[in-house]
């Protein structure tokens, strides 16, 4: 979670991001895990699109999730097309081709691989560990001359 | 036919050891059972390959009403697609 938000804030100036909400991995009526109870994330598997959208909105509210967001329809079209469940990352290049294909979560879900791809393409991003004590924006080089003369 | 008895015991032991291993990995008996019961049928490696066209899908916006296509977001910059759910 935190990894993703950091990835987004580090590279949102270079790449577009889209979070796609797919069917729940550990709903209360299927495979609920102890972790869900500890974190108070208890939802039954959505049966309608309204329920899905409502959970997605809860998620965004709870984590102040900043990324562009889309919800998979009840036919699970996106999930099926990308073998997405329970979690997976892809990078699509400018020509619409798969450039990076992450492994199936949770064991092969590795945001650091996506970061490595972006770092290779755009260079590593150095962000200070304590953003509060650092200046909000890096100093921009001054514009050499106004566009109009 | 004593050998079959031992093969049976060995096989049973192997299944038991696998399940115990799964319990440790998943965090408990209940979670291991859940993994077998609910997760295995949905675990797909997928057959998309790097270099292939990214498939399209119609998605719903957070207002629950408007729709957009995933491919609409492909453009001048690479698109990072992150699939997941809340739980």
mmCIF file of N, CA, C and O in Angstrom, chain A residues 4 12-26 30-33 41 43 53 57 59-60 62 70-71 73 78 81-92 94 96-99 101 107 121, chain B residues 25-26 30-32 34-35 38-39 42-64 67-68 70-71 73-87:
data_model
loop_
_atom_site.group_PDB
_atom_site.id
_atom_site.type_symbol
_atom_site.label_atom_id
_atom_site.label_comp_id
_atom_site.label_asym_id
_atom_site.label_seq_id
_atom_site.Cartn_x
_atom_site.Cartn_y
_atom_site.Cartn_z
ATOM 1 N N UNK A 4 3.005 1.550 -2.977
ATOM 2 C CA UNK A 4 2.318 1.991 -4.187
ATOM 3 C C UNK A 4 2.146 3.497 -4.207
ATOM 4 O O UNK A 4 2.365 4.140 -5.226
ATOM 5 N N UNK A 12 4.629 9.995 -10.864
ATOM 6 C CA UNK A 12 3.408 10.461 -11.533
ATOM 7 C C UNK A 12 3.697 11.550 -12.568
ATOM 8 O O UNK A 12 2.869 11.780 -13.438
ATOM 9 N N UNK A 13 4.856 12.177 -12.482
ATOM 10 C CA UNK A 13 5.204 13.177 -13.495
ATOM 11 C C UNK A 13 5.733 12.525 -14.771
ATOM 12 O O UNK A 13 5.902 13.190 -15.790
ATOM 13 N N UNK A 14 6.033 11.238 -14.693
ATOM 14 C CA UNK A 14 6.608 10.548 -15.856
ATOM 15 C C UNK A 14 5.669 9.525 -16.461
ATOM 16 O O UNK A 14 5.777 9.207 -17.633
ATOM 17 N N UNK A 15 4.800 8.973 -15.640
ATOM 18 C CA UNK A 15 3.945 7.891 -16.116
ATOM 19 C C UNK A 15 2.534 8.100 -15.601
ATOM 20 O O UNK A 15 2.315 8.816 -14.620
ATOM 21 N N UNK A 16 1.584 7.492 -16.290
ATOM 22 C CA UNK A 16 0.199 7.499 -15.817
ATOM 23 C C UNK A 16 -0.026 6.260 -14.961
ATOM 24 O O UNK A 16 0.593 5.222 -15.176
ATOM 25 N N UNK A 17 -0.923 6.388 -14.015
ATOM 26 C CA UNK A 17 -1.234 5.277 -13.126
ATOM 27 C C UNK A 17 -2.737 5.015 -13.161
ATOM 28 O O UNK A 17 -3.527 5.945 -13.312
ATOM 29 N N UNK A 18 -3.088 3.765 -13.014
ATOM 30 C CA UNK A 18 -4.501 3.423 -12.878
ATOM 31 C C UNK A 18 -4.627 2.241 -11.927
ATOM 32 O O UNK A 18 -4.046 1.174 -12.155
ATOM 33 N N UNK A 19 -5.364 2.475 -10.858
ATOM 34 C CA UNK A 19 -5.662 1.390 -9.918
ATOM 35 C C UNK A 19 -6.986 0.774 -10.333
ATOM 36 O O UNK A 19 -7.981 1.479 -10.526
ATOM 37 N N UNK A 20 -7.005 -0.534 -10.514
ATOM 38 C CA UNK A 20 -8.234 -1.221 -10.907
ATOM 39 C C UNK A 20 -8.680 -2.119 -9.753
ATOM 40 O O UNK A 20 -7.944 -3.008 -9.324
ATOM 41 N N UNK A 21 -9.890 -1.836 -9.275
ATOM 42 C CA UNK A 21 -10.434 -2.616 -8.177
ATOM 43 C C UNK A 21 -11.097 -3.865 -8.737
ATOM 44 O O UNK A 21 -12.026 -3.777 -9.537
ATOM 45 N N UNK A 22 -10.614 -5.038 -8.321
ATOM 46 C CA UNK A 22 -11.196 -6.308 -8.783
ATOM 47 C C UNK A 22 -11.856 -7.007 -7.605
ATOM 48 O O UNK A 22 -11.852 -6.497 -6.487
ATOM 49 N N UNK A 23 -12.409 -8.182 -7.868
ATOM 50 C CA UNK A 23 -13.149 -8.903 -6.815
ATOM 51 C C UNK A 23 -12.280 -9.099 -5.570
ATOM 52 O O UNK A 23 -11.063 -9.235 -5.656
ATOM 53 N N UNK A 24 -12.939 -9.085 -4.434
ATOM 54 C CA UNK A 24 -12.231 -9.147 -3.163
ATOM 55 C C UNK A 24 -11.444 -10.450 -3.027
ATOM 56 O O UNK A 24 -11.890 -11.514 -3.476
ATOM 57 N N UNK A 25 -10.310 -10.359 -2.348
ATOM 58 C CA UNK A 25 -9.488 -11.551 -2.122
ATOM 59 C C UNK A 25 -9.917 -12.285 -0.859
ATOM 60 O O UNK A 25 -9.942 -13.512 -0.817
ATOM 61 N N UNK A 26 -10.247 -11.519 0.186
ATOM 62 C CA UNK A 26 -10.534 -12.145 1.477
ATOM 63 C C UNK A 26 -11.816 -11.603 2.102
ATOM 64 O O UNK A 26 -11.806 -11.031 3.187
ATOM 65 N N UNK A 30 -16.003 -15.634 2.186
ATOM 66 C CA UNK A 30 -15.141 -16.593 1.506
ATOM 67 C C UNK A 30 -13.951 -16.903 2.410
ATOM 68 O O UNK A 30 -14.113 -17.478 3.470
ATOM 69 N N UNK A 31 -12.802 -16.458 1.990
ATOM 70 C CA UNK A 31 -11.595 -16.783 2.743
ATOM 71 C C UNK A 31 -11.186 -15.569 3.567
ATOM 72 O O UNK A 31 -10.331 -14.809 3.167
ATOM 73 N N UNK A 32 -11.830 -15.415 4.703
ATOM 74 C CA UNK A 32 -11.461 -14.301 5.565
ATOM 75 C C UNK A 32 -10.206 -14.657 6.340
ATOM 76 O O UNK A 32 -10.054 -15.775 6.816
ATOM 77 N N UNK A 33 -9.309 -13.709 6.459
ATOM 78 C CA UNK A 33 -8.069 -13.972 7.183
ATOM 79 C C UNK A 33 -8.053 -13.214 8.501
ATOM 80 O O UNK A 33 -8.736 -12.222 8.667
ATOM 81 N N UNK A 41 -11.089 -4.837 8.333
ATOM 82 C CA UNK A 41 -11.449 -4.752 6.923
ATOM 83 C C UNK A 41 -12.334 -5.948 6.616
ATOM 84 O O UNK A 41 -11.885 -6.970 6.131
ATOM 85 N N UNK A 43 -15.634 -7.224 4.775
ATOM 86 C CA UNK A 43 -16.705 -7.032 3.805
ATOM 87 C C UNK A 43 -17.064 -8.377 3.208
ATOM 88 O O UNK A 43 -16.185 -9.183 2.945
ATOM 89 N N UNK A 53 -18.507 -0.563 -5.834
ATOM 90 C CA UNK A 53 -18.118 0.843 -5.870
ATOM 91 C C UNK A 53 -18.041 1.403 -4.445
ATOM 92 O O UNK A 53 -17.145 2.177 -4.115
ATOM 93 N N UNK A 57 -14.769 3.038 -2.643
ATOM 94 C CA UNK A 57 -14.773 4.382 -2.056
ATOM 95 C C UNK A 57 -14.332 4.356 -0.590
ATOM 96 O O UNK A 57 -13.639 5.271 -0.135
ATOM 97 N N UNK A 59 -12.194 2.263 0.649
ATOM 98 C CA UNK A 59 -10.748 2.061 0.567
ATOM 99 C C UNK A 59 -10.031 3.394 0.330
ATOM 100 O O UNK A 59 -9.058 3.725 1.004
ATOM 101 N N UNK A 60 -10.537 4.162 -0.609
ATOM 102 C CA UNK A 60 -9.902 5.432 -0.950
ATOM 103 C C UNK A 60 -9.968 6.398 0.224
ATOM 104 O O UNK A 60 -9.005 7.088 0.548
ATOM 105 N N UNK A 62 -10.237 5.617 3.435
ATOM 106 C CA UNK A 62 -9.424 5.181 4.569
ATOM 107 C C UNK A 62 -7.946 5.484 4.360
ATOM 108 O O UNK A 62 -7.247 5.876 5.279
ATOM 109 N N UNK A 70 -10.365 2.853 -11.147
ATOM 110 C CA UNK A 70 -11.448 2.264 -11.927
ATOM 111 C C UNK A 70 -11.907 0.990 -11.251
ATOM 112 O O UNK A 70 -11.125 0.317 -10.591
ATOM 113 N N UNK A 71 -13.182 0.675 -11.396
ATOM 114 C CA UNK A 71 -13.751 -0.518 -10.778
ATOM 115 C C UNK A 71 -14.108 -1.518 -11.874
ATOM 116 O O UNK A 71 -14.758 -1.158 -12.860
ATOM 117 N N UNK A 73 -16.094 -4.285 -13.764
ATOM 118 C CA UNK A 73 -17.532 -4.558 -13.795
ATOM 119 C C UNK A 73 -17.810 -5.946 -13.218
ATOM 120 O O UNK A 73 -16.898 -6.754 -13.029
ATOM 121 N N UNK A 78 -11.982 -7.100 -16.673
ATOM 122 C CA UNK A 78 -10.584 -6.677 -16.518
ATOM 123 C C UNK A 78 -9.787 -7.758 -15.786
ATOM 124 O O UNK A 78 -8.661 -8.094 -16.174
ATOM 125 N N UNK A 81 -9.134 -10.596 -18.230
ATOM 126 C CA UNK A 81 -8.205 -10.246 -19.306
ATOM 127 C C UNK A 81 -6.764 -10.205 -18.806
ATOM 128 O O UNK A 81 -5.832 -10.555 -19.526
ATOM 129 N N UNK A 82 -6.584 -9.798 -17.563
ATOM 130 C CA UNK A 82 -5.235 -9.609 -17.028
ATOM 131 C C UNK A 82 -4.847 -10.645 -15.972
ATOM 132 O O UNK A 82 -3.786 -10.518 -15.369
ATOM 133 N N UNK A 83 -5.669 -11.646 -15.750
ATOM 134 C CA UNK A 83 -5.404 -12.627 -14.692
ATOM 135 C C UNK A 83 -4.982 -11.894 -13.419
ATOM 136 O O UNK A 83 -3.952 -12.169 -12.811
ATOM 137 N N UNK A 84 -5.801 -10.915 -13.041
ATOM 138 C CA UNK A 84 -5.380 -9.922 -12.060
ATOM 139 C C UNK A 84 -5.479 -10.398 -10.612
ATOM 140 O O UNK A 84 -4.643 -10.056 -9.792
ATOM 141 N N UNK A 85 -6.528 -11.153 -10.302
ATOM 142 C CA UNK A 85 -6.811 -11.509 -8.913
ATOM 143 C C UNK A 85 -5.691 -12.352 -8.322
ATOM 144 O O UNK A 85 -5.191 -13.225 -9.020
ATOM 145 N N UNK A 86 -5.335 -12.201 -7.061
ATOM 146 C CA UNK A 86 -5.824 -11.179 -6.131
ATOM 147 C C UNK A 86 -5.157 -9.824 -6.295
ATOM 148 O O UNK A 86 -5.751 -8.813 -5.954
ATOM 149 N N UNK A 87 -3.936 -9.797 -6.799
ATOM 150 C CA UNK A 87 -3.305 -8.512 -7.063
ATOM 151 C C UNK A 87 -2.171 -8.716 -8.053
ATOM 152 O O UNK A 87 -1.514 -9.761 -8.050
ATOM 153 N N UNK A 88 -1.977 -7.728 -8.906
ATOM 154 C CA UNK A 88 -0.950 -7.855 -9.935
ATOM 155 C C UNK A 88 -0.667 -6.474 -10.514
ATOM 156 O O UNK A 88 -1.541 -5.627 -10.538
ATOM 157 N N UNK A 89 0.551 -6.280 -10.972
ATOM 158 C CA UNK A 89 0.939 -5.005 -11.578
ATOM 159 C C UNK A 89 1.387 -5.243 -13.020
ATOM 160 O O UNK A 89 2.094 -6.213 -13.295
ATOM 161 N N UNK A 90 0.953 -4.360 -13.918
ATOM 162 C CA UNK A 90 1.466 -4.340 -15.285
ATOM 163 C C UNK A 90 1.933 -2.926 -15.600
ATOM 164 O O UNK A 90 1.460 -1.958 -15.003
ATOM 165 N N UNK A 91 2.834 -2.831 -16.576
ATOM 166 C CA UNK A 91 3.112 -1.527 -17.172
ATOM 167 C C UNK A 91 2.863 -1.654 -18.668
ATOM 168 O O UNK A 91 3.355 -2.587 -19.314
ATOM 169 N N UNK A 92 2.046 -0.735 -19.194
ATOM 170 C CA UNK A 92 1.720 -0.703 -20.616
ATOM 171 C C UNK A 92 2.478 0.464 -21.230
ATOM 172 O O UNK A 92 2.429 1.581 -20.700
ATOM 173 N N UNK A 94 3.757 3.210 -24.404
ATOM 174 C CA UNK A 94 3.028 4.230 -25.157
ATOM 175 C C UNK A 94 2.327 3.644 -26.371
ATOM 176 O O UNK A 94 1.389 4.234 -26.898
ATOM 177 N N UNK A 96 0.758 0.832 -26.322
ATOM 178 C CA UNK A 96 -0.309 -0.049 -25.873
ATOM 179 C C UNK A 96 0.126 -1.489 -25.689
ATOM 180 O O UNK A 96 -0.706 -2.388 -25.630
ATOM 181 N N UNK A 97 1.426 -1.710 -25.619
ATOM 182 C CA UNK A 97 1.898 -3.082 -25.433
ATOM 183 C C UNK A 97 2.354 -3.295 -23.991
ATOM 184 O O UNK A 97 2.808 -2.365 -23.329
ATOM 185 N N UNK A 98 2.241 -4.541 -23.562
ATOM 186 C CA UNK A 98 2.692 -4.880 -22.214
ATOM 187 C C UNK A 98 4.214 -4.721 -22.151
ATOM 188 O O UNK A 98 4.935 -5.361 -22.915
ATOM 189 N N UNK A 99 4.665 -3.869 -21.264
ATOM 190 C CA UNK A 99 6.105 -3.658 -21.127
ATOM 191 C C UNK A 99 6.652 -4.372 -19.895
ATOM 192 O O UNK A 99 7.807 -4.783 -19.865
ATOM 193 N N UNK A 101 5.215 -7.213 -16.830
ATOM 194 C CA UNK A 101 4.130 -8.041 -16.328
ATOM 195 C C UNK A 101 4.564 -8.587 -14.979
ATOM 196 O O UNK A 101 5.511 -9.362 -14.892
ATOM 197 N N UNK A 107 2.377 -13.607 -3.361
ATOM 198 C CA UNK A 107 3.778 -14.033 -3.210
ATOM 199 C C UNK A 107 4.684 -13.476 -4.308
ATOM 200 O O UNK A 107 5.876 -13.325 -4.110
ATOM 201 N N UNK A 121 13.835 3.554 -16.961
ATOM 202 C CA UNK A 121 13.336 4.403 -18.036
ATOM 203 C C UNK A 121 13.525 5.892 -17.721
ATOM 204 O O UNK A 121 13.943 6.673 -18.569
ATOM 205 N N UNK B 25 2.528 -21.201 6.137
ATOM 206 C CA UNK B 25 2.652 -20.164 5.121
ATOM 207 C C UNK B 25 1.460 -19.214 5.164
ATOM 208 O O UNK B 25 1.615 -17.995 5.107
ATOM 209 N N UNK B 26 0.263 -19.761 5.285
ATOM 210 C CA UNK B 26 -0.944 -18.939 5.214
ATOM 211 C C UNK B 26 -1.284 -18.312 6.566
ATOM 212 O O UNK B 26 -2.055 -17.373 6.623
ATOM 213 N N UNK B 30 -7.257 -22.378 9.480
ATOM 214 C CA UNK B 30 -8.414 -21.797 8.815
ATOM 215 C C UNK B 30 -8.003 -21.108 7.514
ATOM 216 O O UNK B 30 -8.693 -21.211 6.493
ATOM 217 N N UNK B 31 -6.871 -20.414 7.556
ATOM 218 C CA UNK B 31 -6.411 -19.710 6.362
ATOM 219 C C UNK B 31 -5.918 -20.683 5.296
ATOM 220 O O UNK B 31 -6.105 -20.454 4.095
ATOM 221 N N UNK B 32 -5.301 -21.787 5.743
ATOM 222 C CA UNK B 32 -4.842 -22.791 4.780
ATOM 223 C C UNK B 32 -6.038 -23.445 4.097
ATOM 224 O O UNK B 32 -6.051 -23.642 2.878
ATOM 225 N N UNK B 34 -8.965 -22.058 3.730
ATOM 226 C CA UNK B 34 -9.533 -21.034 2.852
ATOM 227 C C UNK B 34 -8.775 -20.928 1.549
ATOM 228 O O UNK B 34 -9.358 -20.751 0.481
ATOM 229 N N UNK B 35 -7.459 -21.075 1.645
ATOM 230 C CA UNK B 35 -6.643 -20.983 0.442
ATOM 231 C C UNK B 35 -7.006 -22.105 -0.530
ATOM 232 O O UNK B 35 -7.179 -21.879 -1.726
ATOM 233 N N UNK B 38 -10.991 -21.513 -1.567
ATOM 234 C CA UNK B 38 -11.439 -20.336 -2.298
ATOM 235 C C UNK B 38 -10.406 -19.748 -3.245
ATOM 236 O O UNK B 38 -10.758 -19.103 -4.218
ATOM 237 N N UNK B 39 -9.143 -19.935 -2.947
ATOM 238 C CA UNK B 39 -8.137 -19.241 -3.750
ATOM 239 C C UNK B 39 -7.670 -20.064 -4.935
ATOM 240 O O UNK B 39 -7.542 -19.540 -6.031
ATOM 241 N N UNK B 42 -9.109 -19.666 -8.390
ATOM 242 C CA UNK B 42 -8.982 -18.352 -9.019
ATOM 243 C C UNK B 42 -7.546 -17.991 -9.348
ATOM 244 O O UNK B 42 -7.277 -16.931 -9.886
ATOM 245 N N UNK B 43 -6.637 -18.856 -8.971
ATOM 246 C CA UNK B 43 -5.236 -18.517 -9.208
ATOM 247 C C UNK B 43 -4.869 -18.851 -10.646
ATOM 248 O O UNK B 43 -4.819 -20.008 -11.032
ATOM 249 N N UNK B 44 -4.653 -17.818 -11.438
ATOM 250 C CA UNK B 44 -4.266 -18.026 -12.824
ATOM 251 C C UNK B 44 -2.975 -17.277 -13.098
ATOM 252 O O UNK B 44 -2.871 -16.109 -12.766
ATOM 253 N N UNK B 45 -2.079 -17.963 -13.697
ATOM 254 C CA UNK B 45 -0.831 -17.287 -14.050
ATOM 255 C C UNK B 45 -1.093 -16.298 -15.180
ATOM 256 O O UNK B 45 -0.395 -15.310 -15.316
ATOM 257 N N UNK B 46 -2.108 -16.554 -15.996
ATOM 258 C CA UNK B 46 -2.400 -15.679 -17.113
ATOM 259 C C UNK B 46 -1.491 -15.984 -18.280
ATOM 260 O O UNK B 46 -0.443 -16.580 -18.110
ATOM 261 N N UNK B 47 -1.937 -15.605 -19.474
ATOM 262 C CA UNK B 47 -1.086 -15.897 -20.624
ATOM 263 C C UNK B 47 -0.692 -14.655 -21.399
ATOM 264 O O UNK B 47 -0.306 -14.734 -22.550
ATOM 265 N N UNK B 48 -0.804 -13.481 -20.771
ATOM 266 C CA UNK B 48 -0.294 -12.265 -21.398
ATOM 267 C C UNK B 48 1.225 -12.300 -21.371
ATOM 268 O O UNK B 48 1.824 -12.721 -20.384
ATOM 269 N N UNK B 49 1.824 -11.844 -22.444
ATOM 270 C CA UNK B 49 3.284 -11.811 -22.508
ATOM 271 C C UNK B 49 3.742 -10.375 -22.725
ATOM 272 O O UNK B 49 3.037 -9.573 -23.329
ATOM 273 N N UNK B 50 4.942 -10.093 -22.261
ATOM 274 C CA UNK B 50 5.547 -8.794 -22.530
ATOM 275 C C UNK B 50 5.667 -8.628 -24.047
ATOM 276 O O UNK B 50 6.098 -9.555 -24.739
ATOM 277 N N UNK B 51 5.250 -7.469 -24.552
ATOM 278 C CA UNK B 51 5.291 -7.212 -25.991
ATOM 279 C C UNK B 51 3.943 -7.374 -26.658
ATOM 280 O O UNK B 51 3.734 -6.882 -27.767
ATOM 281 N N UNK B 52 3.005 -8.042 -25.998
ATOM 282 C CA UNK B 52 1.665 -8.198 -26.566
ATOM 283 C C UNK B 52 0.834 -6.947 -26.321
ATOM 284 O O UNK B 52 1.118 -6.161 -25.425
ATOM 285 N N UNK B 53 -0.221 -6.798 -27.149
ATOM 286 C CA UNK B 53 -1.143 -5.693 -26.947
ATOM 287 C C UNK B 53 -1.859 -5.844 -25.604
ATOM 288 O O UNK B 53 -2.336 -6.931 -25.270
ATOM 289 N N UNK B 54 -1.942 -4.754 -24.882
ATOM 290 C CA UNK B 54 -2.655 -4.787 -23.607
ATOM 291 C C UNK B 54 -4.146 -4.885 -23.885
ATOM 292 O O UNK B 54 -4.685 -4.087 -24.646
ATOM 293 N N UNK B 55 -4.843 -5.855 -23.309
ATOM 294 C CA UNK B 55 -6.279 -5.979 -23.567
ATOM 295 C C UNK B 55 -7.073 -4.809 -22.998
ATOM 296 O O UNK B 55 -6.632 -4.156 -22.053
ATOM 297 N N UNK B 56 -8.211 -4.554 -23.607
ATOM 298 C CA UNK B 56 -9.086 -3.485 -23.129
ATOM 299 C C UNK B 56 -10.105 -4.075 -22.159
ATOM 300 O O UNK B 56 -10.346 -5.280 -22.144
ATOM 301 N N UNK B 57 -10.648 -3.216 -21.332
ATOM 302 C CA UNK B 57 -11.767 -3.613 -20.480
ATOM 303 C C UNK B 57 -12.506 -2.337 -20.111
ATOM 304 O O UNK B 57 -11.895 -1.279 -19.971
ATOM 305 N N UNK B 58 -13.828 -2.461 -19.966
ATOM 306 C CA UNK B 58 -14.604 -1.300 -19.570
ATOM 307 C C UNK B 58 -14.657 -1.248 -18.057
ATOM 308 O O UNK B 58 -14.937 -2.249 -17.400
ATOM 309 N N UNK B 59 -14.353 -0.078 -17.522
ATOM 310 C CA UNK B 59 -14.309 0.078 -16.068
ATOM 311 C C UNK B 59 -15.326 1.117 -15.625
ATOM 312 O O UNK B 59 -15.779 1.937 -16.420
ATOM 313 N N UNK B 60 -15.671 1.049 -14.359
ATOM 314 C CA UNK B 60 -16.651 1.963 -13.775
ATOM 315 C C UNK B 60 -15.897 2.989 -12.938
ATOM 316 O O UNK B 60 -14.982 2.632 -12.189
ATOM 317 N N UNK B 61 -16.283 4.244 -13.082
ATOM 318 C CA UNK B 61 -15.675 5.295 -12.278
ATOM 319 C C UNK B 61 -16.236 5.238 -10.862
ATOM 320 O O UNK B 61 -17.191 4.515 -10.581
ATOM 321 N N UNK B 62 -15.622 6.023 -9.974
ATOM 322 C CA UNK B 62 -15.988 5.946 -8.559
ATOM 323 C C UNK B 62 -17.382 6.484 -8.254
ATOM 324 O O UNK B 62 -17.904 6.255 -7.167
ATOM 325 N N UNK B 63 -17.972 7.209 -9.212
ATOM 326 C CA UNK B 63 -19.344 7.653 -8.983
ATOM 327 C C UNK B 63 -20.333 6.501 -9.182
ATOM 328 O O UNK B 63 -21.517 6.632 -8.882
ATOM 329 N N UNK B 64 -19.830 5.363 -9.702
ATOM 330 C CA UNK B 64 -20.674 4.196 -9.878
ATOM 331 C C UNK B 64 -21.523 4.246 -11.132
ATOM 332 O O UNK B 64 -22.256 3.310 -11.412
ATOM 333 N N UNK B 67 -18.635 5.278 -17.179
ATOM 334 C CA UNK B 67 -17.757 4.190 -17.604
ATOM 335 C C UNK B 67 -16.607 4.761 -18.423
ATOM 336 O O UNK B 67 -16.755 5.784 -19.084
ATOM 337 N N UNK B 68 -15.485 4.090 -18.386
ATOM 338 C CA UNK B 68 -14.390 4.443 -19.292
ATOM 339 C C UNK B 68 -13.644 3.180 -19.668
ATOM 340 O O UNK B 68 -13.779 2.149 -18.997
ATOM 341 N N UNK B 70 -10.185 1.085 -20.322
ATOM 342 C CA UNK B 70 -8.799 1.023 -19.876
ATOM 343 C C UNK B 70 -7.857 1.555 -20.954
ATOM 344 O O UNK B 70 -6.922 2.295 -20.667
ATOM 345 N N UNK B 71 -8.134 1.202 -22.216
ATOM 346 C CA UNK B 71 -7.236 1.593 -23.305
ATOM 347 C C UNK B 71 -7.246 3.109 -23.537
ATOM 348 O O UNK B 71 -6.314 3.631 -24.155
ATOM 349 N N UNK B 73 -6.656 5.159 -21.408
ATOM 350 C CA UNK B 73 -5.592 5.714 -20.567
ATOM 351 C C UNK B 73 -4.203 5.471 -21.155
ATOM 352 O O UNK B 73 -3.210 5.919 -20.612
ATOM 353 N N UNK B 74 -4.141 4.696 -22.229
ATOM 354 C CA UNK B 74 -2.855 4.491 -22.905
ATOM 355 C C UNK B 74 -2.599 5.709 -23.765
ATOM 356 O O UNK B 74 -3.468 6.128 -24.515
ATOM 357 N N UNK B 75 -1.437 6.282 -23.620
ATOM 358 C CA UNK B 75 -1.199 7.511 -24.365
ATOM 359 C C UNK B 75 0.265 7.821 -24.517
ATOM 360 O O UNK B 75 1.047 6.957 -24.888
ATOM 361 N N UNK B 76 0.597 9.054 -24.216
ATOM 362 C CA UNK B 76 1.967 9.514 -24.448
ATOM 363 C C UNK B 76 2.937 8.967 -23.424
ATOM 364 O O UNK B 76 4.143 9.000 -23.618
ATOM 365 N N UNK B 77 2.424 8.508 -22.313
ATOM 366 C CA UNK B 77 3.310 8.049 -21.246
ATOM 367 C C UNK B 77 3.006 6.597 -20.903
ATOM 368 O O UNK B 77 1.906 6.110 -21.161
ATOM 369 N N UNK B 78 3.979 5.895 -20.328
ATOM 370 C CA UNK B 78 3.675 4.531 -19.881
ATOM 371 C C UNK B 78 2.542 4.548 -18.853
ATOM 372 O O UNK B 78 2.380 5.517 -18.119
ATOM 373 N N UNK B 79 1.771 3.484 -18.853
ATOM 374 C CA UNK B 79 0.649 3.377 -17.927
ATOM 375 C C UNK B 79 0.929 2.241 -16.946
ATOM 376 O O UNK B 79 1.128 1.092 -17.356
ATOM 377 N N UNK B 80 0.959 2.589 -15.679
ATOM 378 C CA UNK B 80 1.150 1.577 -14.641
ATOM 379 C C UNK B 80 -0.227 1.110 -14.184
ATOM 380 O O UNK B 80 -1.017 1.905 -13.687
ATOM 381 N N UNK B 81 -0.511 -0.155 -14.395
ATOM 382 C CA UNK B 81 -1.804 -0.735 -14.015
ATOM 383 C C UNK B 81 -1.626 -1.526 -12.733
ATOM 384 O O UNK B 81 -0.809 -2.438 -12.672
ATOM 385 N N UNK B 82 -2.394 -1.163 -11.728
ATOM 386 C CA UNK B 82 -2.287 -1.873 -10.453
ATOM 387 C C UNK B 82 -3.650 -2.475 -10.133
ATOM 388 O O UNK B 82 -4.626 -1.758 -9.942
ATOM 389 N N UNK B 83 -3.693 -3.799 -10.118
ATOM 390 C CA UNK B 83 -4.938 -4.490 -9.804
ATOM 391 C C UNK B 83 -4.918 -4.918 -8.345
ATOM 392 O O UNK B 83 -3.892 -5.376 -7.843
ATOM 393 N N UNK B 84 -6.055 -4.789 -7.690
ATOM 394 C CA UNK B 84 -6.114 -5.238 -6.303
ATOM 395 C C UNK B 84 -7.497 -5.004 -5.732
ATOM 396 O O UNK B 84 -8.385 -4.476 -6.401
ATOM 397 N N UNK B 85 -7.672 -5.422 -4.473
ATOM 398 C CA UNK B 85 -8.923 -5.172 -3.769
ATOM 399 C C UNK B 85 -8.587 -4.697 -2.358
ATOM 400 O O UNK B 85 -7.428 -4.476 -2.028
ATOM 401 N N UNK B 86 -9.625 -4.551 -1.556
ATOM 402 C CA UNK B 86 -9.436 -3.962 -0.227
ATOM 403 C C UNK B 86 -8.947 -5.014 0.770
ATOM 404 O O UNK B 86 -8.020 -4.800 1.527
ATOM 405 N N UNK B 87 -9.593 -6.182 0.767
ATOM 406 C CA UNK B 87 -9.303 -7.164 1.813
ATOM 407 C C UNK B 87 -8.049 -7.972 1.503
ATOM 408 O O UNK B 87 -7.594 -8.007 0.377
#
